[in-house]
Short mmCIF file of C-alpha atoms in Angstrom, two decimals:
data_model
loop_
_atom_site.label_atom_id
_atom_site.label_comp_id
_atom_site.label_asym_id
_atom_site.label_seq_id
_atom_site.Cartn_x
_atom_site.Cartn_y
_atom_site.Cartn_z
CA MET F 29 61.74 204.68 -51.31
CA ARG F 30 63.71 201.50 -52.56
CA VAL F 31 61.84 199.59 -55.32
CA LEU F 32 62.71 196.27 -56.55
CA GLY F 33 61.16 195.85 -60.34
CA VAL F 34 60.91 192.37 -61.74
CA ASP F 35 60.45 191.06 -65.10
CA PRO F 36 59.24 187.27 -64.21
CA GLY F 37 60.50 184.04 -66.08
CA LEU F 38 61.23 180.40 -65.56
CA ARG F 39 64.24 180.17 -67.43
CA VAL F 40 65.36 184.00 -66.88
CA THR F 41 64.02 186.52 -64.30
CA GLY F 42 65.21 189.96 -64.42
CA TRP F 43 65.44 192.41 -61.45
CA GLY F 44 66.43 195.95 -60.96
CA LEU F 45 66.59 197.87 -57.67
CA VAL F 46 66.19 201.71 -57.61
CA ASP F 47 65.77 204.31 -55.09
CA LEU F 48 63.07 206.89 -55.28
CA GLU F 49 64.02 210.10 -53.78
CA ALA F 50 61.65 212.62 -52.20
CA SER F 51 62.85 215.39 -54.95
CA GLY F 52 61.14 212.99 -57.46
CA SER F 53 64.62 211.49 -58.91
CA CYS F 54 65.27 207.72 -59.68
CA VAL F 55 68.65 206.62 -58.33
CA PHE F 56 70.11 203.20 -59.66
CA LEU F 57 71.32 200.79 -56.93
CA ASP F 58 71.58 196.97 -58.42
CA CYS F 59 70.15 194.88 -60.90
CA GLY F 60 70.74 191.49 -62.35
CA VAL F 61 69.20 187.96 -63.17
CA VAL F 62 68.26 184.82 -61.58
CA ARG F 63 68.67 181.99 -63.89
CA PRO F 64 67.31 178.60 -62.26
CA GLY F 65 68.84 176.46 -64.68
CA ALA F 66 67.71 172.70 -66.30
CA GLY F 67 65.38 170.30 -64.49
CA ALA F 68 62.17 169.41 -63.71
CA ALA F 69 59.68 172.18 -63.08
CA ALA F 70 59.68 171.74 -59.39
CA SER F 71 63.26 172.01 -59.07
CA ARG F 72 63.75 175.26 -61.06
CA LEU F 73 60.73 176.96 -59.29
CA HIS F 74 62.71 175.91 -56.02
CA ARG F 75 65.82 177.69 -57.44
CA LEU F 76 64.12 180.06 -58.92
CA ARG F 77 62.73 180.95 -55.29
CA ASP F 78 65.89 180.78 -53.74
CA GLY F 79 67.83 182.92 -55.83
CA PHE F 80 64.77 185.45 -55.52
CA LEU F 81 64.92 185.22 -52.20
CA GLU F 82 68.30 185.97 -51.70
CA ILE F 83 68.04 189.03 -53.77
CA VAL F 84 65.12 190.47 -51.40
CA GLU F 85 66.83 189.43 -48.21
CA ARG F 86 69.94 191.35 -49.53
CA SER F 87 68.05 194.46 -51.02
CA ARG F 88 65.45 195.19 -48.38
CA PRO F 89 63.23 196.97 -50.94
CA ALA F 90 59.99 199.01 -49.33
CA GLN F 91 57.80 197.55 -52.45
CA ALA F 92 58.13 195.78 -55.56
CA ALA F 93 56.60 196.19 -59.15
CA VAL F 94 55.92 193.18 -61.23
CA GLU F 95 55.29 192.74 -64.53
CA LEU F 96 52.32 191.42 -65.58
CA PRO F 97 52.33 188.44 -68.57
CA PHE F 98 50.96 189.84 -71.87
CA HIS F 99 48.48 187.32 -73.56
CA GLY F 100 50.42 184.95 -76.26
CA ASN F 101 49.40 182.12 -78.22
CA ASN F 102 51.54 179.66 -76.45
CA ALA F 103 49.29 178.29 -73.38
CA ARG F 104 52.17 175.93 -71.96
CA ALA F 105 54.70 179.20 -72.06
CA ALA F 106 51.95 181.04 -70.21
CA LEU F 107 51.50 178.45 -67.50
CA ARG F 108 55.18 178.18 -67.11
CA LEU F 109 55.30 181.93 -66.62
CA ALA F 110 52.39 181.80 -64.22
CA GLN F 111 54.18 179.21 -62.10
CA ALA F 112 57.38 181.40 -62.07
CA ARG F 113 55.13 184.54 -61.01
CA GLY F 114 53.33 182.42 -58.17
CA VAL F 115 56.83 181.68 -56.85
CA LEU F 116 57.94 185.56 -56.85
CA LEU F 117 54.82 186.80 -55.80
CA GLU F 118 55.02 184.39 -52.81
CA VAL F 119 58.44 185.85 -51.51
CA LEU F 120 57.25 189.40 -51.65
CA GLY F 121 54.24 188.54 -50.11
CA ALA F 122 56.13 186.84 -47.18
CA TYR F 123 58.02 189.85 -46.59
CA GLY F 124 54.86 191.82 -46.88
CA LEU F 125 55.89 194.02 -49.25
CA PRO F 126 53.12 196.17 -51.56
CA VAL F 127 53.36 194.69 -54.94
CA ALA F 128 52.24 196.99 -58.16
CA GLU F 129 51.68 194.85 -61.21
CA TYR F 130 52.20 196.43 -64.62
CA THR F 131 52.06 195.27 -68.19
CA PRO F 132 54.40 195.65 -70.71
CA ALA F 133 52.98 198.25 -72.79
CA VAL F 134 52.49 200.22 -69.54
CA VAL F 135 55.82 200.09 -68.61
CA LYS F 136 57.13 200.87 -72.34
CA HIS F 137 54.78 203.82 -72.13
CA ALA F 138 56.03 205.34 -68.62
CA VAL F 139 59.88 204.66 -69.99
CA THR F 140 59.34 205.89 -73.55
CA GLY F 141 56.35 207.77 -74.15
CA THR F 142 54.89 204.76 -76.20
CA GLY F 143 53.85 201.41 -75.02
CA SER F 144 55.06 199.84 -78.53
CA ALA F 145 58.56 200.79 -78.04
CA ASP F 146 61.29 197.94 -78.83
CA LYS F 147 63.94 196.63 -76.11
CA GLU F 148 66.39 198.99 -77.74
CA GLN F 149 64.26 202.34 -77.23
CA VAL F 150 63.86 200.93 -73.63
CA ARG F 151 67.27 200.32 -72.95
CA ALA F 152 68.04 203.63 -74.14
CA MET F 153 65.81 205.64 -71.89
CA VAL F 154 66.64 203.50 -68.90
CA ALA F 155 70.51 204.66 -69.77
CA ARG F 156 69.31 208.19 -70.23
CA TRP F 157 67.52 208.33 -66.49
CA LEU F 158 69.67 205.72 -64.48
CA GLY F 159 73.23 206.08 -66.27
CA ALA F 160 74.96 203.52 -68.56
CA ALA F 161 75.76 201.40 -65.45
CA ALA F 162 72.10 200.27 -65.17
CA VAL F 163 72.18 199.20 -69.00
CA ALA F 164 75.63 197.60 -68.96
CA ARG F 165 74.53 195.28 -66.07
CA ALA F 166 71.05 194.41 -67.42
#
């Protein structure tokens, strides 16, 4: 089963594509980022949509996993993240893809065994599971 993982953002949205095999193993297929660039929010959201739509059309996932936002102190940043997530979820919904949503702590715990892992710990475990190519491209 082909799964598209998404880390939403209005400035940078990261994504990764894996194949979950019947044996339980996970095979790295592709990864990258969408950078909508500068400009008015509406234009950035439109470019984010177009870039993400291209990824979904090209990769043809069977389902998606999208990171839920953590609760920060900056309301403006939270609003922008919510707007970006809405655009990404709309694209996934348009393709009828099942979407699972996970908090950053749940993702970190699943990958490293602890929900408080830092980015370097997560990167090391991803490299161990999926190979150095997955980390080098991220």
